[in-house]
């Protein structure tokens, strides 16, 4: 069973996310186990503070190293394996993509450290964190939502979580392109019809249609991916 742990001052937010849908199903199937370490429980400050002003001056607050190191020490003692990746969601990290999610999914134990304010003390990043990951070129108020996005992209790739792993294998980015268009019943709704080829029963023509839609959508929406795909096809 894969253990996924979260070190955060706001664990309740993450608990809500991991208790529904696919993530909850993975836990009920005993494929993954979620653990939560609230930073406020590990502070040695008399007032329970976990943050302080940055050395050198400047605006904003920084989460202190002590509560994070203390939580991490306890967390490690609870793990049955040393196969561990520690992820810090941060805008100055490596941008998340499908290949990165696949690599991380192989680790037996995953730890997410969720920062706030101006971030966490650099000593934590230098000595504990193994992967710094960005979910995009924008800023959110804390690391909990990025951690949830990252973990959602990982858990669905673990065998046994989805009813059919083939569904994930045909998602966008797996072959370098965006996914095709999809339709379901009824065949006609409010005068809007499903493309005839999809109800023709001709699987060869259906596949050709889907492949052409993937190329068309990628070219229109992500020209960078389209050009990369065309270049790779020429090699």
Phi, psi and omega in degrees: 000133180278133177259128179240116186245150181233126173253115190200151172279352183226064184294332182300325179298317181288322179301320179298320183290319183278359182257013179226160170057219187299319182296319177292320178300319179298323179287319180295330176281358182061034174271324176228160175228132180257138176229148187230133181234106183281121185301327181296335179285347185246003181287135175262008178287135181304331180261005179076015181287145177244358183231166178202172180288149180286140171298143180091356179086181181112165181279160176091170181238159182233136176291130185290154181290326188305306182296328179290313178299319181295317178295320181293322178300314179294319180302313181299322180294338181271353182270146180266355182220150179271358178287100194219135170235132182248118188251130176244107176291124184204143181294342179261021177266186177286135184290134181294134170214177185298320181297321178292319178300319180296319180296315182293328183298341182283340182292143180285327179232134178237138177233133176247125174255117185260116180273169176211171177061235177272003179118204181242158178305134185301334180296330175292315181296323183284332190245344181243314188291136175254333183222124174252121191232135175252142176263003178154172184272063176203170185242136171242171190283344181199176185273356185293312180296315174301321179298320179295320178296315181296314183292326177296322180290338182269311187300322182294344180272349182284128181305133178100343182285306176278151178299327177221116179293339178297331177298316178292328183289344178255008178290168176306146172084343183298322178250014179092358181240165171284159184287166182279182175274150179230147177224156175218182183293146007276163182293327176233126179225120183053037179082359180265124187256149171288141177309133186304324183300328184287341178249014183278336184083357180271096187294329178294316179290325177298316180295320177299317179297315180296319179296320181292324178294323178297315178296315181298314181294318180294319179296321183283323188257331182219078183299330178298316178293320181298313180296321178295319180297315180296319178299317180294326179292333181282340184286000000 
